[in-house]
Coordinates of C-alpha atoms in Angstrom, one line a residue:
Chain D
M1 CA 1.3 -39.6 -6.4
K2 CA 0.8 -36.3 -4.9
A3 CA -2.9 -35.7 -3.9
P4 CA -4.4 -32.6 -5.9
N5 CA -4.2 -30.2 -3.2
E6 CA -0.4 -31.2 -2.7
M7 CA 0.5 -29.9 -6.1
T8 CA 1.7 -26.5 -7.4
I9 CA -0.2 -24.5 -9.6
V10 CA 1.6 -25.8 -12.5
E11 CA 1.3 -29.4 -11.7
A12 CA -2.1 -29.0 -10.9
A13 CA -2.9 -27.1 -14.3
S14 CA -1.7 -29.9 -16.2
G15 CA -3.5 -32.3 -14.1
L16 CA -6.7 -30.8 -14.9
R17 CA -5.8 -30.9 -18.4
A18 CA -4.5 -34.3 -18.6
R19 CA -8.3 -35.1 -16.8
E20 CA -6.5 -36.7 -14.0
F21 CA -9.3 -34.9 -12.0
S22 CA -11.7 -32.1 -12.4
V23 CA -12.0 -28.8 -11.0
R24 CA -14.5 -30.1 -8.5
E25 CA -12.2 -32.7 -7.3
L26 CA -9.1 -30.2 -7.2
W27 CA -11.8 -27.7 -5.0
D28 CA -13.0 -30.5 -2.9
A29 CA -9.4 -31.9 -2.2
C30 CA -8.0 -28.4 -1.0
A31 CA -11.3 -27.6 0.9
E32 CA -11.4 -30.8 2.7
A33 CA -7.7 -30.4 4.0
A34 CA -8.5 -27.0 4.9
K35 CA -11.4 -27.9 6.9
T36 CA -9.5 -30.8 8.5
K37 CA -6.3 -28.9 9.3
N38 CA -7.8 -25.7 10.3
S39 CA -8.9 -26.4 13.9
E40 CA -5.2 -27.1 14.7
L41 CA -3.4 -24.6 12.3
N42 CA -5.9 -21.7 12.6
A43 CA -4.9 -20.6 8.9
F44 CA -8.4 -19.6 7.8
L45 CA -10.7 -17.0 9.3
E46 CA -13.3 -18.5 6.8
I47 CA -13.4 -21.3 4.5
F48 CA -15.7 -20.3 1.7
E49 CA -18.7 -22.2 0.1
A50 CA -17.8 -23.5 -3.5
D51 CA -19.1 -21.1 -6.1
E52 CA -20.5 -23.4 -8.3
A53 CA -20.7 -21.0 -11.4
A54 CA -17.2 -20.5 -11.0
L55 CA -16.4 -23.9 -10.8
K56 CA -18.5 -24.7 -13.9
A57 CA -17.1 -22.0 -15.8
A58 CA -13.5 -22.8 -15.1
Q59 CA -14.2 -26.8 -16.2
K60 CA -15.9 -25.7 -19.3
K61 CA -12.8 -23.4 -20.2
I62 CA -10.5 -26.5 -19.6
D63 CA -12.9 -28.6 -21.4
A64 CA -12.8 -26.5 -24.4
G65 CA -8.9 -26.2 -24.4
G66 CA -8.0 -23.4 -22.2
S67 CA -8.8 -19.8 -22.5
P68 CA -7.0 -18.0 -25.3
S69 CA -5.3 -15.5 -22.7
G70 CA -2.2 -17.1 -22.7
K71 CA 0.0 -16.7 -19.3
S72 CA -3.0 -16.4 -17.0
D73 CA -4.7 -19.7 -18.5
L74 CA -2.7 -21.4 -15.7
L75 CA -4.7 -20.1 -13.2
L76 CA -8.0 -21.5 -14.6
G77 CA -9.8 -23.7 -11.7
I78 CA -6.9 -23.4 -9.2
P79 CA -7.8 -22.7 -5.7
I80 CA -6.2 -19.7 -4.2
A81 CA -6.4 -18.4 -0.5
T82 CA -6.7 -14.6 0.0
K83 CA -5.4 -12.6 3.0
D84 CA -8.0 -11.3 5.2
N85 CA -7.4 -7.6 4.2
I86 CA -8.2 -8.0 0.2
L87 CA -11.5 -7.1 -0.6
I88 CA -13.7 -9.9 -2.1
E89 CA -17.5 -8.3 -2.9
G90 CA -19.9 -9.4 -0.5
K91 CA -17.5 -11.5 1.7
T92 CA -16.2 -10.3 5.1
A93 CA -12.6 -8.5 5.3
S94 CA -11.7 -8.0 8.9
A95 CA -7.9 -7.5 8.4
G96 CA -7.7 -9.6 11.4
S97 CA -9.2 -6.5 13.6
K98 CA -12.1 -6.6 15.9
M99 CA -12.5 -3.0 14.4
L100 CA -14.1 -4.9 11.3
T101 CA -15.2 -8.1 12.3
N102 CA -18.7 -7.2 10.8
Y103 CA -17.4 -5.4 7.7
R104 CA -18.5 -6.7 4.4
A105 CA -16.6 -5.4 1.1
T106 CA -18.7 -3.7 -1.1
Y107 CA -16.3 -4.1 -4.2
D108 CA -13.6 -6.5 -5.3
A109 CA -9.7 -5.5 -5.0
A110 CA -8.1 -4.9 -8.4
V111 CA -6.2 -8.1 -7.6
I112 CA -9.5 -10.0 -7.4
E113 CA -10.8 -8.8 -10.4
K114 CA -7.8 -10.0 -12.5
L115 CA -8.0 -13.3 -10.5
K116 CA -11.7 -13.6 -11.3
A117 CA -11.0 -13.2 -14.9
A118 CA -8.4 -15.6 -15.0
G119 CA -10.6 -18.2 -13.7
A120 CA -9.1 -18.7 -10.3
L121 CA -11.4 -20.0 -7.4
F122 CA -11.4 -18.5 -3.9
L123 CA -10.7 -21.0 -1.1
G124 CA -11.1 -18.5 1.8
R125 CA -10.0 -15.6 3.7
T126 CA -6.7 -16.0 5.9
N127 CA -5.6 -15.1 9.1
M128 CA -3.4 -12.3 9.7
D129 CA -1.8 -9.7 12.3
E130 CA -4.6 -7.0 12.9
F131 CA -4.1 -4.5 10.0
A132 CA -0.9 -6.6 9.2
M133 CA 1.0 -5.1 12.0
G134 CA 3.3 -8.0 13.2
S135 CA 5.6 -10.7 12.4
S136 CA 3.9 -13.8 13.8
T137 CA 0.0 -13.5 13.7
E138 CA 0.1 -13.1 17.3
H139 CA -1.5 -9.9 17.0
S140 CA -4.8 -11.3 15.3
A141 CA -7.8 -10.6 17.0
F142 CA -8.9 -14.3 16.2
G143 CA -5.8 -16.1 17.8
P144 CA -2.6 -16.9 16.4
T145 CA -2.1 -19.2 13.3
K146 CA 0.7 -22.1 13.9
N147 CA 3.4 -23.1 11.9
P148 CA 2.7 -26.8 10.0
H149 CA 6.5 -27.4 10.5
D150 CA 6.1 -27.1 14.1
T151 CA 2.8 -26.0 16.1
S152 CA 4.8 -24.7 18.7
R153 CA 6.1 -22.1 16.7
V154 CA 4.7 -19.1 14.9
P155 CA 4.5 -19.3 10.8
G156 CA 5.8 -15.7 10.6
G157 CA 3.8 -12.7 9.7
S158 CA 1.7 -10.5 8.9
S159 CA 0.5 -13.2 6.2
G160 CA 0.9 -15.8 8.4
G161 CA -2.5 -17.4 7.6
S162 CA -1.5 -17.5 3.9
A163 CA 1.6 -19.0 4.5
A164 CA 0.7 -21.6 6.7
A165 CA -2.5 -22.6 4.3
V166 CA -0.3 -23.1 1.2
A167 CA 2.6 -24.9 3.6
A168 CA 0.1 -27.2 4.9
H169 CA -1.4 -28.0 1.5
M170 CA -4.7 -26.5 2.4
T171 CA -4.9 -24.6 -0.9
I172 CA -2.6 -24.5 -4.1
A173 CA -1.3 -21.1 -3.5
A174 CA -2.2 -17.4 -1.6
L175 CA -2.1 -14.1 -1.9
G176 CA -0.5 -11.8 1.1
S177 CA 0.6 -8.2 1.5
D178 CA 3.9 -7.1 2.1
T179 CA 4.5 -3.6 4.0
G180 CA 8.0 -4.4 5.6
G181 CA 8.2 -8.0 5.1
S182 CA 4.8 -9.8 5.9
I183 CA 4.9 -12.0 2.8
R184 CA 8.9 -12.7 2.7
Q185 CA 9.4 -13.4 6.3
P186 CA 6.5 -15.9 6.5
A187 CA 7.4 -17.7 3.4
A188 CA 10.8 -18.3 4.7
L189 CA 9.6 -19.6 7.8
T190 CA 7.2 -21.8 6.4
G191 CA 9.4 -22.9 3.4
L192 CA 7.6 -21.1 0.6
V193 CA 8.3 -18.9 -2.3
G194 CA 7.1 -15.2 -1.6
L195 CA 7.3 -12.1 -3.6
K196 CA 7.2 -8.5 -2.8
P197 CA 6.6 -7.0 -6.2
T198 CA 7.5 -3.5 -7.4
Y199 CA 5.9 -0.8 -5.7
G200 CA 3.3 0.1 -8.3
A201 CA 3.3 -3.1 -10.1
V202 CA 0.2 -4.3 -8.2
S203 CA -2.8 -2.4 -7.9
R204 CA -3.4 -1.5 -4.2
S205 CA -7.1 -0.9 -4.9
G206 CA -9.1 -3.0 -2.2
L207 CA -6.2 -3.7 -0.2
I208 CA -7.1 -2.4 3.6
A209 CA -4.1 0.1 3.8
M210 CA -1.4 0.0 6.2
G211 CA 1.6 1.8 4.9
S212 CA 0.5 3.3 1.7
S213 CA 4.0 4.3 0.4
L214 CA 5.4 0.5 1.3
D215 CA 2.2 -1.9 0.7
Q216 CA 2.0 -4.3 -2.1
I217 CA 0.4 -7.2 -2.5
G218 CA 2.2 -10.5 -3.7
P219 CA 2.0 -14.4 -4.4
L220 CA 2.9 -17.0 -1.8
A221 CA 3.6 -19.9 -3.7
K222 CA 5.3 -23.6 -3.4
S223 CA 7.6 -22.9 -6.3
V224 CA 8.6 -19.7 -8.3
A225 CA 7.2 -20.8 -11.2
D226 CA 3.9 -20.5 -9.2
A227 CA 5.1 -17.1 -7.9
R228 CA 5.6 -16.0 -11.5
A229 CA 2.0 -17.1 -12.8
L230 CA 0.2 -15.4 -9.8
Y231 CA 2.3 -12.2 -10.3
E232 CA 1.9 -12.1 -13.9
A233 CA -2.0 -12.5 -13.4
I234 CA -2.5 -9.7 -10.9
R235 CA 0.4 -7.0 -12.1
G236 CA -0.5 -4.1 -14.3
R237 CA -1.7 -0.3 -14.2
D238 CA -5.0 0.2 -12.7
L239 CA -6.9 3.7 -12.7
N240 CA -7.9 3.2 -9.1
D241 CA -4.6 3.1 -8.0
S242 CA -2.5 6.1 -9.3
Q243 CA 0.7 4.8 -8.2
T244 CA 0.8 1.9 -10.4
L245 CA 3.2 2.0 -13.1
P246 CA 2.7 2.5 -16.7
E247 CA 2.5 -0.5 -19.1
D248 CA 5.0 0.6 -21.2
L249 CA 7.5 0.9 -18.0
N250 CA 7.0 -2.8 -17.7
A251 CA 9.4 -4.0 -20.0
Q252 CA 10.7 -6.7 -17.4
K253 CA 14.2 -5.8 -17.4
S254 CA 15.7 -9.3 -17.9
T255 CA 19.0 -10.9 -17.7
S256 CA 20.5 -13.5 -20.0
G257 CA 23.4 -16.1 -19.3
K258 CA 25.2 -15.9 -16.0
M259 CA 24.1 -13.8 -13.3
S260 CA 25.9 -11.4 -10.7
V261 CA 24.8 -11.7 -7.3
G262 CA 26.1 -9.0 -4.8
V263 CA 26.3 -10.0 -1.0
P264 CA 26.5 -7.6 1.6
W265 CA 28.7 -9.5 3.9
G266 CA 29.5 -6.8 6.3
L267 CA 26.0 -6.2 7.3
L268 CA 25.9 -10.2 8.1
E269 CA 28.6 -10.3 10.6
K270 CA 26.7 -9.8 13.7
G271 CA 23.2 -11.1 14.6
V272 CA 22.7 -13.7 12.1
D273 CA 22.2 -17.6 13.8
A274 CA 25.1 -19.4 13.0
S275 CA 23.1 -22.2 11.1
V276 CA 21.1 -20.0 8.9
L277 CA 24.6 -18.1 7.9
E278 CA 26.1 -21.5 7.1
L279 CA 23.4 -22.4 5.0
F280 CA 23.4 -19.1 3.0
R281 CA 27.1 -19.3 2.7
R282 CA 26.7 -23.1 1.3
T283 CA 23.8 -21.5 -0.9
I284 CA 26.1 -18.6 -2.2
S285 CA 29.0 -20.9 -2.7
A286 CA 26.5 -23.2 -4.8
L287 CA 25.4 -20.4 -7.3
E288 CA 29.4 -19.6 -7.5
S289 CA 30.2 -23.2 -8.5
A290 CA 27.4 -22.9 -11.4
G291 CA 29.5 -20.3 -12.7
H292 CA 27.6 -17.2 -11.5
T293 CA 29.5 -14.2 -10.2
V294 CA 29.3 -13.4 -6.5
R295 CA 30.8 -9.8 -5.4
D296 CA 31.0 -8.3 -2.1
I297 CA 28.9 -5.0 -2.0
S298 CA 28.4 -2.3 0.7
L299 CA 25.3 -0.7 1.8
P300 CA 26.1 1.3 4.8
T301 CA 23.0 2.8 5.4
S302 CA 21.3 -0.4 5.7
A303 CA 22.0 -0.3 9.5
Y304 CA 19.3 2.6 9.6
A305 CA 16.8 1.0 7.5
L306 CA 14.5 -0.2 10.2
A307 CA 14.8 2.8 12.1
A308 CA 13.7 4.7 9.2
Y309 CA 11.0 1.8 8.4
Y310 CA 9.8 2.3 12.4
V311 CA 9.1 6.1 11.7
I312 CA 7.4 6.2 8.2
M313 CA 5.3 3.0 8.7
P314 CA 3.7 4.1 11.8
A315 CA 3.2 7.7 10.7
E316 CA 1.4 6.1 7.6
V317 CA -0.4 3.5 10.1
S318 CA -1.6 6.4 12.3
T319 CA -2.9 8.5 9.3
N320 CA -4.7 5.4 7.5
L321 CA -6.1 4.2 10.8
A322 CA -7.6 7.5 11.3
R323 CA -10.8 6.6 9.2
L324 CA -11.8 3.8 11.4
D325 CA -13.8 6.1 13.7
G326 CA -17.0 3.9 14.2
M327 CA -19.2 6.1 12.2
R328 CA -19.8 4.6 8.9
Y329 CA -18.7 0.9 8.9
G330 CA -16.9 -1.3 11.4
L331 CA -17.0 -1.6 15.3
A332 CA -19.7 1.2 16.1
K333 CA -19.8 1.7 20.2
R334 CA -21.9 4.5 21.5
G335 CA -21.2 6.5 24.6
K336 CA -22.6 9.9 26.0
T337 CA -21.1 12.3 23.5
L338 CA -19.8 12.1 19.9
L339 CA -15.8 12.1 21.0
D340 CA -17.2 9.0 23.4
D341 CA -18.3 7.4 20.5
Y342 CA -14.7 7.6 18.6
L343 CA -12.8 6.7 21.9
I344 CA -14.6 3.7 23.0
S345 CA -15.1 2.3 19.3
R346 CA -11.3 2.9 18.7
T347 CA -10.0 1.7 21.9
E348 CA -12.5 -1.4 21.8
G349 CA -11.5 -2.1 18.3
F350 CA -7.8 -1.9 18.3
G351 CA -5.8 -4.1 19.7
Q352 CA -2.6 -3.5 21.5
E353 CA 0.0 -3.3 18.5
A354 CA -2.2 -1.0 16.3
R355 CA -3.0 1.2 19.2
R356 CA 0.9 1.1 19.6
R357 CA 1.6 2.1 16.2
I358 CA -0.9 5.0 16.2
L359 CA 0.9 6.7 19.1
L360 CA 3.8 6.2 17.8
G361 CA 2.9 7.7 14.3
T362 CA 0.9 10.3 16.0
F363 CA 4.5 11.3 18.0
V364 CA 6.5 11.3 14.8
L365 CA 4.0 13.6 13.1
S366 CA 3.7 16.1 15.9
A367 CA 5.0 19.4 15.5
G368 CA 8.7 19.8 17.1
Y369 CA 9.3 16.0 16.4
I370 CA 8.6 15.7 12.4
D371 CA 11.7 17.4 11.6
A372 CA 13.8 15.0 14.1
Y373 CA 12.2 11.9 13.2
Y374 CA 9.9 11.6 9.9
R375 CA 12.4 14.2 7.6
K376 CA 15.4 12.3 8.8
A377 CA 13.6 9.1 8.2
D378 CA 12.5 10.3 4.6
A379 CA 16.0 11.2 3.9
A380 CA 17.5 7.9 5.0
R381 CA 15.2 6.4 2.6
A382 CA 16.5 8.2 -0.4
V383 CA 20.0 7.5 0.6
L384 CA 19.0 4.0 0.7
R385 CA 17.4 3.9 -2.8
R386 CA 20.8 5.7 -4.0
E387 CA 23.0 3.1 -2.3
Y388 CA 20.9 0.4 -3.9
E389 CA 21.1 2.0 -7.5
E390 CA 24.5 2.1 -7.2
A391 CA 24.9 -1.5 -6.1
F392 CA 22.9 -2.5 -9.1
Q393 CA 25.4 -0.7 -11.4
Q394 CA 27.6 -3.8 -10.5
V395 CA 25.4 -6.3 -9.8
D396 CA 22.0 -8.0 -11.4
V397 CA 20.5 -9.1 -7.8
I398 CA 21.3 -8.6 -4.0
A399 CA 21.5 -11.6 -1.6
F400 CA 20.9 -12.0 1.8
P401 CA 19.1 -14.5 4.3
T402 CA 15.3 -13.4 4.4
T403 CA 15.4 -13.5 8.2
A404 CA 18.3 -13.9 10.9
A405 CA 16.8 -17.0 12.5
P406 CA 14.3 -19.9 11.7
A407 CA 10.5 -19.5 13.1
F408 CA 10.4 -18.9 17.0
H409 CA 8.0 -19.8 19.7
F410 CA 4.6 -18.4 20.4
G411 CA 5.6 -15.7 23.1
E412 CA 9.2 -15.5 22.4
K413 CA 9.4 -11.9 21.1
S414 CA 6.6 -10.6 23.5
D415 CA 8.9 -7.4 23.7
P416 CA 7.7 -4.9 20.9
L417 CA 11.2 -4.0 19.6
S418 CA 12.3 -7.7 19.5
M419 CA 9.5 -8.7 17.1
Y420 CA 10.4 -5.5 14.9
L421 CA 13.7 -6.8 14.5
E422 CA 12.4 -9.9 12.5
D423 CA 12.2 -7.5 9.8
I424 CA 15.7 -6.2 9.9
F425 CA 16.6 -7.7 6.4
T426 CA 13.1 -7.3 4.6
V427 CA 11.9 -3.7 5.3
T428 CA 14.6 -2.3 2.9
A429 CA 12.8 -3.5 -0.3
N430 CA 9.7 -1.5 1.0
L431 CA 11.7 1.7 1.9
T432 CA 13.4 1.5 -1.8
G433 CA 10.3 0.4 -3.5
M434 CA 12.3 -2.3 -5.3
P435 CA 11.4 -5.9 -5.9
A436 CA 12.2 -8.7 -3.6
I437 CA 11.7 -12.4 -3.3
S438 CA 12.4 -14.8 -0.5
V439 CA 12.7 -18.8 -1.9
P440 CA 13.5 -21.6 0.5
M441 CA 17.3 -22.5 0.8
G442 CA 17.1 -25.4 3.1
T443 CA 16.0 -26.3 6.9
V444 CA 18.0 -26.0 10.1
S445 CA 17.7 -28.2 12.9
R446 CA 16.0 -26.9 16.3
P447 CA 15.0 -29.0 19.7
S448 CA 11.3 -29.4 19.4
I449 CA 9.5 -28.8 22.6
T450 CA 6.1 -30.6 21.3
L451 CA 8.3 -33.8 20.8
G452 CA 9.9 -33.7 24.4
T453 CA 13.5 -33.0 25.3
T454 CA 15.2 -35.5 22.9
G455 CA 13.2 -34.6 19.8
S456 CA 14.3 -32.2 17.0
V457 CA 12.5 -30.5 14.0
S458 CA 13.2 -29.3 10.8
L459 CA 12.9 -25.7 10.2
P460 CA 13.0 -24.0 6.7
V461 CA 14.8 -20.6 6.2
G462 CA 15.1 -18.6 3.1
I463 CA 17.4 -16.7 0.8
H464 CA 16.2 -13.0 -0.2
F465 CA 17.2 -11.4 -3.3
T466 CA 16.3 -8.0 -4.3
A467 CA 16.3 -6.5 -7.7
P468 CA 16.0 -2.9 -9.2
P469 CA 12.5 -1.4 -10.0
L470 CA 10.6 -3.7 -12.4
A471 CA 13.0 -6.4 -12.8
E472 CA 11.3 -9.2 -11.1
A473 CA 12.4 -11.6 -14.3
R474 CA 16.0 -11.3 -12.2
L475 CA 14.1 -12.6 -9.0
F476 CA 12.5 -15.6 -10.7
K477 CA 15.5 -16.3 -12.6
A478 CA 17.8 -16.2 -9.2
G479 CA 15.1 -18.2 -7.6
E480 CA 15.1 -21.0 -10.0
L481 CA 18.6 -21.1 -9.7
V482 CA 18.4 -21.6 -6.1
E483 CA 15.9 -24.3 -6.5
Q484 CA 18.3 -26.0 -9.0
V485 CA 21.2 -26.3 -6.6
R486 CA 19.5 -26.9 -3.5
Chain U
M1 CA 12.0 9.8 27.9
A2 CA 8.4 9.9 27.2
T3 CA 6.3 10.5 30.7
K4 CA 2.9 8.8 31.1
E5 CA 1.3 12.1 30.9
E6 CA 2.8 12.8 27.5
V7 CA 1.7 9.2 26.3
K8 CA -2.2 10.0 27.5
K9 CA -1.9 13.2 25.7
L10 CA -0.5 11.5 22.4
A11 CA -3.6 8.8 22.8
A12 CA -6.1 11.5 23.5
L13 CA -4.7 13.2 20.2
A14 CA -5.2 10.0 18.7
R15 CA -8.7 9.2 19.7
I16 CA -7.8 6.3 21.7
S17 CA -7.9 5.7 25.5
I18 CA -5.3 3.8 27.5
A19 CA -6.0 2.0 30.6
D20 CA -4.3 3.2 33.9
E21 CA -3.2 -0.2 34.5
E22 CA -1.9 -0.4 30.9
L23 CA -0.1 3.2 30.8
E24 CA 3.3 1.9 32.6
K25 CA 4.0 -0.6 30.5
F26 CA 3.1 1.2 27.3
T27 CA 5.0 3.9 28.4
Q28 CA 8.0 1.9 28.7
E29 CA 7.6 0.3 25.3
F30 CA 6.7 3.4 23.6
D31 CA 10.2 4.9 25.0
A32 CA 12.0 1.8 24.0
V33 CA 10.9 2.3 20.1
I34 CA 11.7 6.3 20.1
A35 CA 15.1 5.4 21.7
Y36 CA 15.8 2.7 18.8
V37 CA 14.4 5.2 15.9
G38 CA 16.7 7.8 17.4
Q39 CA 19.5 6.5 16.0
L40 CA 18.7 7.8 13.0
E41 CA 20.2 11.3 14.5
S42 CA 23.5 10.0 13.8
L43 CA 22.9 9.4 10.1
N44 CA 25.1 11.6 8.3
Q45 CA 22.8 13.2 6.0
P46 CA 23.9 14.3 2.5
P47 CA 22.4 17.8 1.3
A48 CA 19.3 17.9 0.2
S49 CA 20.1 18.9 -3.2
S50 CA 22.2 15.8 -4.1
L51 CA 19.0 13.3 -3.5
Q52 CA 16.8 12.9 -6.4
P53 CA 13.4 13.7 -5.3
Q54 CA 10.7 10.9 -6.4
A55 CA 8.8 11.5 -9.3
L56 CA 5.4 13.0 -8.2
R57 CA 2.7 13.3 -10.6
N58 CA -1.0 15.0 -10.2
V59 CA -3.3 12.3 -11.4
L60 CA -6.8 13.8 -12.1
R61 CA -9.7 12.2 -14.0
E62 CA -11.7 13.9 -16.4
D63 CA -15.0 15.3 -15.2
G64 CA -18.3 13.4 -15.3
E65 CA -20.2 10.6 -13.3
P66 CA -17.8 7.8 -13.4
T67 CA -21.2 5.4 -12.1
A68 CA -24.7 6.4 -12.4
P69 CA -26.0 8.1 -9.2
G70 CA -27.3 5.2 -6.8
T71 CA -25.1 2.4 -8.0
N72 CA -23.5 1.9 -4.9
T73 CA -25.8 3.6 -2.6
E74 CA -27.3 0.5 -0.9
K75 CA -24.2 -1.6 -0.4
L76 CA -22.5 1.1 1.4
V77 CA -25.5 2.5 3.4
A78 CA -26.0 -1.2 4.4
Q79 CA -22.7 -0.6 6.8
F80 CA -24.0 2.1 8.6
P81 CA -24.1 0.8 12.5
E82 CA -27.7 3.1 11.9
R83 CA -29.5 4.9 9.5
E84 CA -32.6 6.7 8.2
G85 CA -33.3 6.0 5.1
N86 CA -29.9 6.8 2.9
A87 CA -28.8 9.1 6.1
L88 CA -26.3 8.3 8.5
V89 CA -27.4 8.8 12.1
V90 CA -24.8 10.5 14.5
K91 CA -25.3 12.3 17.4
Q92 CA -26.3 16.1 17.7
I93 CA -23.2 18.0 18.3
I94 CA -24.6 21.3 18.0
S95 CA -26.9 22.1 20.5
H96 CA -30.0 24.7 19.9
D97 CA -30.3 25.6 23.6

């Protein structure tokens, strides 16, 4: 039998109701695993003490036959890990940065309020690339997180701490944030399901901002059903994020019967690892054999997506991080003049990658360059959106591999541009605002340096689906189909 | 090609400093990224009129006090690096001489 911490949300919820274990025992199993494994994996920056009142309240509700609220009922008494850029009142939220090491959240993020109301428990805050900038957690100010499948490799990022924590069964599920692939890429590299919801489906209130027109909070989970349960619990209109969509739009565009899957084969001709592509082809064929339609589609502007992203995102980063000036909160270094105060605080507070992106953003927004870069990128974004909308006239979802290759070794992508290319497939969903999911599609074999020259290791890779705005239901359906055919 | 001086100037505008020993590498990496995003120049841009602009709307709340005065003051002030009562201590920037 599985230990409680190894269970999915759905399994743990049913175990709690069958009295196989108590809320306390489930918490202890997760907290114990988290404490034991964290010295090796560095997935958590902090493991919280049990909130006795919350544990008791959850147990009481379960004993009383659950809450009457329906779907969110599933999360009663379930330990959840949260990325270090999501505010929980009274807890530190450092966004993986020296700049905010001493910052204590003064309010709950909207998603935290919702999870508290649903009776979920907060296990700890997870490691991440500084201010969510990176694809490996190597840019965390607090050391990298290791991939539980091979500790010589990265777990992906920026939500790499959340991914490793779930994959190593240190928690039942976790929240991450996704600006260009930061939920989906680590989910793929650690064998999990990761969802980036439609822009505006989930409130960003209380998420430390990176790229405001791109950021979304979403789940990293052990199954599609779990990702759905967390998504249902956190989504919804919020007056504190005026970009959240009205509830009446949230009609959950569904699809019944067989699905039509579009694959932009033209984009996969080069740059994708042969074994990853082979696994992707097999997964697509299996869907076809199960009676679903597969169509070749063309998305020509996708070739420009990453370039457009690396203009728009740094522009928003440089704007958002301007508020961190060492004055009111965060790292506060003092020099001779007020200008020195800013310079020293920001230079010591921000790591290399943050500084690099601030400079890029300052550049693309400066007079003389804004037309050549920012406006052009914004136009590319509009063209991409239109191409996807046209493709969705013919197909329900669009599929490609989440990443071009499995998890890489630490230090392998020390050149910034090679790290940026990790997100080449995932950024488009952020640029278009469309929802996207990564679901495990199997493993590929790689030589292992930790086991010596003769050993090999199985590394998970993911299949990625994109759907039209607010059609998350299609993603869950496609994801479940993959779970069935795998 | 960006020069070291240009990168230094951008850094000054962004209120960060780059140490001299980092500057060479930073300039090279900066150049590589700018060259990569430069491919946007070859994008055949459709006329602006053919692209639907994103729906924009103003979001305003009703006048009034969303919370009673002072509700969050202590929590926020507690984050100040240096305080005098509920005021934030910063350097004097206008001199009286």
